[in-house]
JSON list of C-alpha atoms and ligand atoms in Angstrom, two decimals:
[
{"chain": "A", "resi": 60, "resn": "MET", "atom": "CA", "xyz": [9.48, 19.57, 8.17]},
{"chain": "A", "resi": 61, "resn": "PHE", "atom": "CA", "xyz": [8.88, 17.09, 5.35]},
{"chain": "A", "resi": 62, "resn": "VAL", "atom": "CA", "xyz": [8.70, 13.49, 6.54]},
{"chain": "A", "resi": 63, "resn": "CYS", "atom": "CA", "xyz": [8.82, 10.10, 4.82]},
{"chain": "A", "resi": 64, "resn": "LEU", "atom": "CA", "xyz": [9.98, 6.63, 5.84]},
{"chain": "A", "resi": 65, "resn": "GLY", "atom": "CA", "xyz": [13.63, 6.36, 4.82]},
{"chain": "A", "resi": 66, "resn": "ASN", "atom": "CA", "xyz": [14.44, 10.07, 4.31]},
{"chain": "A", "resi": 67, "resn": "ILE", "atom": "CA", "xyz": [16.29, 9.29, 1.11]},
{"chain": "A", "resi": 68, "resn": "CYS", "atom": "CA", "xyz": [13.62, 9.40, -1.66]},
{"chain": "A", "resi": 69, "resn": "ARG", "atom": "CA", "xyz": [10.44, 11.45, -1.12]},
{"chain": "A", "resi": 70, "resn": "SER", "atom": "CA", "xyz": [10.97, 13.95, 1.71]},
{"chain": "A", "resi": 71, "resn": "PRO", "atom": "CA", "xyz": [14.44, 15.12, 0.57]},
{"chain": "A", "resi": 72, "resn": "LEU", "atom": "CA", "xyz": [12.91, 15.73, -2.87]},
{"chain": "A", "resi": 73, "resn": "ALA", "atom": "CA", "xyz": [9.96, 17.58, -1.33]},
{"chain": "A", "resi": 74, "resn": "ARG", "atom": "CA", "xyz": [12.32, 19.78, 0.67]},
{"chain": "A", "resi": 75, "resn": "ALA", "atom": "CA", "xyz": [14.46, 20.59, -2.39]},
{"chain": "A", "resi": 76, "resn": "VAL", "atom": "CA", "xyz": [11.44, 21.32, -4.60]},
{"chain": "A", "resi": 77, "resn": "PHE", "atom": "CA", "xyz": [9.86, 23.51, -1.91]},
{"chain": "A", "resi": 78, "resn": "GLU", "atom": "CA", "xyz": [13.08, 25.51, -1.51]},
{"chain": "A", "resi": 79, "resn": "HIS", "atom": "CA", "xyz": [13.53, 25.81, -5.27]},
{"chain": "A", "resi": 80, "resn": "ARG", "atom": "CA", "xyz": [10.00, 27.12, -5.80]},
{"chain": "A", "resi": 81, "resn": "ALA", "atom": "CA", "xyz": [10.15, 29.41, -2.76]},
{"chain": "A", "resi": 82, "resn": "ALA", "atom": "CA", "xyz": [13.38, 30.89, -4.19]},
{"chain": "A", "resi": 83, "resn": "ALA", "atom": "CA", "xyz": [11.70, 31.41, -7.57]},
{"chain": "A", "resi": 84, "resn": "LEU", "atom": "CA", "xyz": [8.93, 33.32, -5.77]},
{"chain": "A", "resi": 85, "resn": "GLY", "atom": "CA", "xyz": [11.46, 35.38, -3.78]},
{"chain": "A", "resi": 86, "resn": "VAL", "atom": "CA", "xyz": [10.14, 34.12, -0.42]},
{"chain": "A", "resi": 87, "resn": "SER", "atom": "CA", "xyz": [12.94, 31.80, 0.77]},
{"chain": "A", "resi": 88, "resn": "GLU", "atom": "CA", "xyz": [13.66, 33.90, 3.84]},
{"chain": "A", "resi": 89, "resn": "ARG", "atom": "CA", "xyz": [10.12, 33.34, 5.09]},
{"chain": "A", "resi": 90, "resn": "PHE", "atom": "CA", "xyz": [10.74, 29.63, 5.70]},
{"chain": "A", "resi": 91, "resn": "GLU", "atom": "CA", "xyz": [12.94, 27.20, 7.55]},
{"chain": "A", "resi": 92, "resn": "VAL", "atom": "CA", "xyz": [12.68, 23.87, 5.76]},
{"chain": "A", "resi": 93, "resn": "ASP", "atom": "CA", "xyz": [14.10, 20.44, 6.50]},
{"chain": "A", "resi": 94, "resn": "SER", "atom": "CA", "xyz": [13.31, 16.75, 6.03]},
{"chain": "A", "resi": 95, "resn": "CYS", "atom": "CA", "xyz": [13.57, 13.57, 8.07]},
{"chain": "A", "resi": 96, "resn": "GLY", "atom": "CA", "xyz": [12.41, 9.96, 8.14]},
{"chain": "A", "resi": 97, "resn": "THR", "atom": "CA", "xyz": [10.46, 7.90, 10.63]},
{"chain": "A", "resi": 98, "resn": "GLY", "atom": "CA", "xyz": [13.05, 5.13, 10.08]},
{"chain": "A", "resi": 99, "resn": "HIS", "atom": "CA", "xyz": [16.70, 5.22, 11.06]},
{"chain": "A", "resi": 100, "resn": "TRP", "atom": "CA", "xyz": [18.29, 2.87, 8.49]},
{"chain": "A", "resi": 101, "resn": "HIS", "atom": "CA", "xyz": [19.75, 5.47, 6.16]},
{"chain": "A", "resi": 102, "resn": "GLU", "atom": "CA", "xyz": [20.92, 8.06, 8.72]},
{"chain": "A", "resi": 103, "resn": "GLY", "atom": "CA", "xyz": [24.04, 9.90, 7.58]},
{"chain": "A", "resi": 104, "resn": "ARG", "atom": "CA", "xyz": [23.66, 8.90, 3.91]},
{"chain": "A", "resi": 105, "resn": "GLY", "atom": "CA", "xyz": [22.86, 11.08, 0.93]},
{"chain": "A", "resi": 106, "resn": "ALA", "atom": "CA", "xyz": [19.62, 11.02, -1.02]},
{"chain": "A", "resi": 107, "resn": "ASP", "atom": "CA", "xyz": [18.75, 8.10, -3.30]},
{"chain": "A", "resi": 108, "resn": "PRO", "atom": "CA", "xyz": [20.51, 8.75, -6.64]},
{"chain": "A", "resi": 109, "resn": "ARG", "atom": "CA", "xyz": [17.17, 8.39, -8.43]},
{"chain": "A", "resi": 110, "resn": "SER", "atom": "CA", "xyz": [15.78, 11.34, -6.44]},
{"chain": "A", "resi": 111, "resn": "VAL", "atom": "CA", "xyz": [18.93, 13.35, -7.18]},
{"chain": "A", "resi": 112, "resn": "SER", "atom": "CA", "xyz": [18.52, 12.55, -10.90]},
{"chain": "A", "resi": 113, "resn": "VAL", "atom": "CA", "xyz": [14.87, 13.43, -11.19]},
{"chain": "A", "resi": 114, "resn": "ALA", "atom": "CA", "xyz": [15.50, 16.69, -9.33]},
{"chain": "A", "resi": 115, "resn": "ALA", "atom": "CA", "xyz": [18.41, 17.54, -11.64]},
{"chain": "A", "resi": 116, "resn": "ARG", "atom": "CA", "xyz": [16.30, 16.77, -14.74]},
{"chain": "A", "resi": 117, "resn": "HIS", "atom": "CA", "xyz": [13.91, 19.45, -13.51]},
{"chain": "A", "resi": 118, "resn": "GLY", "atom": "CA", "xyz": [16.64, 21.95, -12.65]},
{"chain": "A", "resi": 119, "resn": "VAL", "atom": "CA", "xyz": [16.50, 21.36, -8.89]},
{"chain": "A", "resi": 120, "resn": "GLU", "atom": "CA", "xyz": [19.68, 20.77, -6.89]},
{"chain": "A", "resi": 121, "resn": "LEU", "atom": "CA", "xyz": [19.30, 18.12, -4.19]},
{"chain": "A", "resi": 122, "resn": "ARG", "atom": "CA", "xyz": [21.86, 18.05, -1.37]},
{"chain": "A", "resi": 123, "resn": "HIS", "atom": "CA", "xyz": [20.96, 15.94, 1.59]},
{"chain": "A", "resi": 124, "resn": "VAL", "atom": "CA", "xyz": [22.08, 13.99, 4.64]},
{"chain": "A", "resi": 125, "resn": "ALA", "atom": "CA", "xyz": [19.44, 11.59, 5.98]},
{"chain": "A", "resi": 126, "resn": "LYS", "atom": "CA", "xyz": [18.24, 11.67, 9.57]},
{"chain": "A", "resi": 127, "resn": "GLN", "atom": "CA", "xyz": [15.47, 10.21, 11.67]},
{"chain": "A", "resi": 128, "resn": "PHE", "atom": "CA", "xyz": [12.61, 12.23, 13.19]},
{"chain": "A", "resi": 129, "resn": "VAL", "atom": "CA", "xyz": [13.23, 13.08, 16.86]},
{"chain": "A", "resi": 130, "resn": "ALA", "atom": "CA", "xyz": [10.20, 14.63, 18.57]},
{"chain": "A", "resi": 131, "resn": "ASP", "atom": "CA", "xyz": [12.15, 16.51, 21.26]},
{"chain": "A", "resi": 132, "resn": "ARG", "atom": "CA", "xyz": [14.31, 18.20, 18.61]},
{"chain": "A", "resi": 133, "resn": "ASP", "atom": "CA", "xyz": [11.90, 18.60, 15.70]},
{"chain": "A", "resi": 134, "resn": "VAL", "atom": "CA", "xyz": [8.50, 19.40, 17.23]},
{"chain": "A", "resi": 135, "resn": "PRO", "atom": "CA", "xyz": [9.64, 22.66, 18.86]},
{"chain": "A", "resi": 136, "resn": "ARG", "atom": "CA", "xyz": [11.45, 23.70, 15.66]},
{"chain": "A", "resi": 137, "resn": "PHE", "atom": "CA", "xyz": [8.69, 23.20, 13.08]},
{"chain": "A", "resi": 138, "resn": "ALA", "atom": "CA", "xyz": [5.11, 24.48, 12.97]},
{"chain": "A", "resi": 139, "resn": "HIS", "atom": "CA", "xyz": [4.14, 21.89, 10.35]},
{"chain": "A", "resi": 140, "resn": "LEU", "atom": "CA", "xyz": [5.16, 18.26, 10.02]},
{"chain": "A", "resi": 141, "resn": "ILE", "atom": "CA", "xyz": [4.27, 17.37, 6.44]},
{"chain": "A", "resi": 142, "resn": "ALA", "atom": "CA", "xyz": [4.08, 13.64, 5.80]},
{"chain": "A", "resi": 143, "resn": "MET", "atom": "CA", "xyz": [4.22, 11.84, 2.46]},
{"chain": "A", "resi": 144, "resn": "ASP", "atom": "CA", "xyz": [1.72, 9.07, 3.30]},
{"chain": "A", "resi": 145, "resn": "SER", "atom": "CA", "xyz": [-0.72, 7.93, 5.93]},
{"chain": "A", "resi": 146, "resn": "GLN", "atom": "CA", "xyz": [1.72, 5.43, 7.44]},
{"chain": "A", "resi": 147, "resn": "ASN", "atom": "CA", "xyz": [4.15, 8.31, 8.03]},
{"chain": "A", "resi": 148, "resn": "VAL", "atom": "CA", "xyz": [1.35, 10.15, 9.83]},
{"chain": "A", "resi": 149, "resn": "ARG", "atom": "CA", "xyz": [0.67, 7.20, 12.13]},
{"chain": "A", "resi": 150, "resn": "ASP", "atom": "CA", "xyz": [4.38, 6.67, 12.79]},
{"chain": "A", "resi": 151, "resn": "LEU", "atom": "CA", "xyz": [4.97, 10.36, 13.55]},
{"chain": "A", "resi": 152, "resn": "VAL", "atom": "CA", "xyz": [2.15, 10.40, 16.09]},
{"chain": "A", "resi": 153, "resn": "SER", "atom": "CA", "xyz": [3.40, 7.21, 17.73]},
{"chain": "A", "resi": 154, "resn": "MET", "atom": "CA", "xyz": [6.86, 8.82, 17.93]},
{"chain": "A", "resi": 155, "resn": "GLY", "atom": "CA", "xyz": [5.48, 11.83, 19.81]},
{"chain": "A", "resi": 156, "resn": "ALA", "atom": "CA", "xyz": [4.34, 14.31, 17.15]},
{"chain": "A", "resi": 157, "resn": "PRO", "atom": "CA", "xyz": [1.16, 16.24, 18.08]},
{"chain": "A", "resi": 158, "resn": "ARG", "atom": "CA", "xyz": [-1.53, 14.98, 15.66]},
{"chain": "A", "resi": 159, "resn": "GLU", "atom": "CA", "xyz": [-2.80, 18.49, 14.90]},
{"chain": "A", "resi": 160, "resn": "ARG", "atom": "CA", "xyz": [0.63, 19.53, 13.62]},
{"chain": "A", "resi": 161, "resn": "VAL", "atom": "CA", "xyz": [0.86, 16.65, 11.12]},
{"chain": "A", "resi": 162, "resn": "ARG", "atom": "CA", "xyz": [-0.51, 17.06, 7.58]},
{"chain": "A", "resi": 163, "resn": "LEU", "atom": "CA", "xyz": [-0.26, 15.11, 4.34]},
{"chain": "A", "resi": 164, "resn": "LEU", "atom": "CA", "xyz": [1.65, 16.94, 1.60]},
{"chain": "A", "resi": 165, "resn": "ARG", "atom": "CA", "xyz": [-0.96, 16.23, -1.07]},
{"chain": "A", "resi": 166, "resn": "GLU", "atom": "CA", "xyz": [-3.71, 17.87, 1.01]},
{"chain": "A", "resi": 167, "resn": "PHE", "atom": "CA", "xyz": [-2.18, 21.07, -0.37]},
{"chain": "A", "resi": 168, "resn": "ASP", "atom": "CA", "xyz": [-2.46, 20.06, -4.05]},
{"chain": "A", "resi": 169, "resn": "PRO", "atom": "CA", "xyz": [-5.24, 22.31, -5.35]},
{"chain": "A", "resi": 170, "resn": "ALA", "atom": "CA", "xyz": [-6.28, 19.64, -7.88]},
{"chain": "A", "resi": 171, "resn": "LEU", "atom": "CA", "xyz": [-7.00, 17.21, -5.02]},
{"chain": "A", "resi": 172, "resn": "ALA", "atom": "CA", "xyz": [-9.36, 19.39, -3.00]},
{"chain": "A", "resi": 173, "resn": "GLY", "atom": "CA", "xyz": [-11.84, 17.12, -1.25]},
{"chain": "A", "resi": 174, "resn": "ALA", "atom": "CA", "xyz": [-9.83, 13.94, -1.84]},
{"chain": "A", "resi": 175, "resn": "THR", "atom": "CA", "xyz": [-9.36, 11.55, 1.08]},
{"chain": "A", "resi": 176, "resn": "GLY", "atom": "CA", "xyz": [-7.55, 8.36, 2.00]},
{"chain": "A", "resi": 177, "resn": "ALA", "atom": "CA", "xyz": [-4.96, 6.75, -0.26]},
{"chain": "A", "resi": 178, "resn": "ALA", "atom": "CA", "xyz": [-5.55, 9.39, -2.97]},
{"chain": "A", "resi": 179, "resn": "LEU", "atom": "CA", "xyz": [-3.50, 11.75, -0.79]},
{"chain": "A", "resi": 180, "resn": "ASN", "atom": "CA", "xyz": [-0.45, 9.49, -0.44]},
{"chain": "A", "resi": 181, "resn": "VAL", "atom": "CA", "xyz": [2.83, 10.15, -2.25]},
{"chain": "A", "resi": 182, "resn": "PRO", "atom": "CA", "xyz": [3.62, 6.49, -3.04]},
{"chain": "A", "resi": 183, "resn": "ASP", "atom": "CA", "xyz": [6.94, 5.07, -1.88]},
{"chain": "A", "resi": 184, "resn": "PRO", "atom": "CA", "xyz": [9.11, 4.80, -5.04]},
{"chain": "A", "resi": 185, "resn": "TYR", "atom": "CA", "xyz": [12.00, 2.94, -3.39]},
{"chain": "A", "resi": 186, "resn": "TYR", "atom": "CA", "xyz": [11.31, -0.54, -4.80]},
{"chain": "A", "resi": 187, "resn": "GLY", "atom": "CA", "xyz": [10.01, 0.63, -8.18]},
{"chain": "A", "resi": 188, "resn": "GLY", "atom": "CA", "xyz": [11.55, 2.00, -11.38]},
{"chain": "A", "resi": 189, "resn": "PRO", "atom": "CA", "xyz": [12.47, 5.49, -12.56]},
{"chain": "A", "resi": 190, "resn": "ASP", "atom": "CA", "xyz": [8.88, 6.27, -13.61]},
{"chain": "A", "resi": 191, "resn": "GLY", "atom": "CA", "xyz": [7.96, 6.21, -9.94]},
{"chain": "A", "resi": 192, "resn": "PHE", "atom": "CA", "xyz": [10.42, 8.98, -9.18]},
{"chain": "A", "resi": 193, "resn": "GLU", "atom": "CA", "xyz": [9.07, 11.10, -12.03]},
{"chain": "A", "resi": 194, "resn": "GLU", "atom": "CA", "xyz": [5.56, 10.62, -10.65]},
{"chain": "A", "resi": 195, "resn": "VAL", "atom": "CA", "xyz": [6.74, 11.54, -7.14]},
{"chain": "A", "resi": 196, "resn": "PHE", "atom": "CA", "xyz": [8.37, 14.67, -8.54]},
{"chain": "A", "resi": 197, "resn": "ARG", "atom": "CA", "xyz": [5.12, 15.78, -10.19]},
{"chain": "A", "resi": 198, "resn": "MET", "atom": "CA", "xyz": [3.09, 15.10, -7.04]},
{"chain": "A", "resi": 199, "resn": "VAL", "atom": "CA", "xyz": [5.57, 16.98, -4.85]},
{"chain": "A", "resi": 200, "resn": "ARG", "atom": "CA", "xyz": [5.79, 19.93, -7.24]},
{"chain": "A", "resi": 201, "resn": "ASP", "atom": "CA", "xyz": [2.01, 20.30, -7.59]},
{"chain": "A", "resi": 202, "resn": "ALA", "atom": "CA", "xyz": [1.53, 20.07, -3.82]},
{"chain": "A", "resi": 203, "resn": "CYS", "atom": "CA", "xyz": [4.32, 22.58, -3.07]},
{"chain": "A", "resi": 204, "resn": "ASP", "atom": "CA", "xyz": [2.69, 25.03, -5.49]},
{"chain": "A", "resi": 205, "resn": "GLY", "atom": "CA", "xyz": [-0.38, 24.91, -3.26]},
{"chain": "A", "resi": 206, "resn": "LEU", "atom": "CA", "xyz": [1.51, 24.68, 0.03]},
{"chain": "A", "resi": 207, "resn": "ILE", "atom": "CA", "xyz": [3.68, 27.79, -0.35]},
{"chain": "A", "resi": 208, "resn": "PRO", "atom": "CA", "xyz": [0.80, 30.28, -0.73]},
{"chain": "A", "resi": 209, "resn": "ARG", "atom": "CA", "xyz": [-1.12, 28.57, 2.08]},
{"chain": "A", "resi": 210, "resn": "LEU", "atom": "CA", "xyz": [1.84, 28.95, 4.45]},
{"chain": "A", "resi": 211, "resn": "LEU", "atom": "CA", "xyz": [2.42, 32.54, 3.36]},
{"chain": "A", "resi": 212, "resn": "ALA", "atom": "CA", "xyz": [-1.25, 33.19, 4.17]},
{"chain": "A", "resi": 213, "resn": "GLY", "atom": "CA", "xyz": [-0.68, 31.77, 7.65]},
{"chain": "A", "resi": 214, "resn": "ALA", "atom": "CA", "xyz": [-2.20, 28.30, 7.17]},
{"chain": "B", "resi": 90, "resn": "4NP", "atom": "P1", "xyz": [11.47, 7.18, 1.29]},
{"chain": "B", "resi": 90, "resn": "4NP", "atom": "O1", "xyz": [11.69, 5.78, 0.56]},
{"chain": "B", "resi": 90, "resn": "4NP", "atom": "O2", "xyz": [10.64, 6.89, 2.52]},
{"chain": "B", "resi": 90, "resn": "4NP", "atom": "O3", "xyz": [10.73, 7.99, 0.29]},
{"chain": "B", "resi": 90, "resn": "4NP", "atom": "O4", "xyz": [12.84, 7.71, 1.62]},
{"chain": "B", "resi": 90, "resn": "4NP", "atom": "C1", "xyz": [12.22, 4.66, 1.20]},
{"chain": "B", "resi": 90, "resn": "4NP", "atom": "C2", "xyz": [13.58, 4.52, 1.31]},
{"chain": "B", "resi": 90, "resn": "4NP", "atom": "C3", "xyz": [14.10, 3.39, 1.93]},
{"chain": "B", "resi": 90, "resn": "4NP", "atom": "C4", "xyz": [13.26, 2.43, 2.42]},
{"chain": "B", "resi": 90, "resn": "4NP", "atom": "C5", "xyz": [11.89, 2.59, 2.32]},
{"chain": "B", "resi": 90, "resn": "4NP", "atom": "C6", "xyz": [11.37, 3.71, 1.72]},
{"chain": "B", "resi": 90, "resn": "4NP", "atom": "N1", "xyz": [13.78, 1.26, 3.03]},
{"chain": "B", "resi": 90, "resn": "4NP", "atom": "O5", "xyz": [13.00, 0.37, 3.37]},
{"chain": "B", "resi": 90, "resn": "4NP", "atom": "O6", "xyz": [14.99, 1.17, 3.20]}
]
């Protein structure tokens, strides 16, 4: 389960990129993938059009309906709760997620091995320009390329 704040920009993109790359590797059936937000404001809405655009520019289809994280529903369903930034991690834990099941997405980027703190955040692009969404796409893609083999190996 990919998690961000609003569930309209980062985590829907992470979910779509993960599914796209898993399909390219022929391993889609090995995973159940979803996304949610720690906030409730955008529930029921589609993804931010800027996330849809950046996905489309990279050949990734992004279909999405936003929802908020609910511990009773989501914790039993997902082995891994994969947060975009450290605030998401804190919010997830305060909402009832077991800390040991929560990871930061960029921990799985092979180029960031050993990095800590803010270097592992996928920055919130909501109030910025289109360059921010392109940067988020690259971060999410690089991290998913590390995440998929780790999960297949039983991480
Ligand atoms: P996301 O971005 O967490 O990547 O979906 C945001 C979307 C909306 C808001 C904040 C972040 N918001 O404050 O409405």
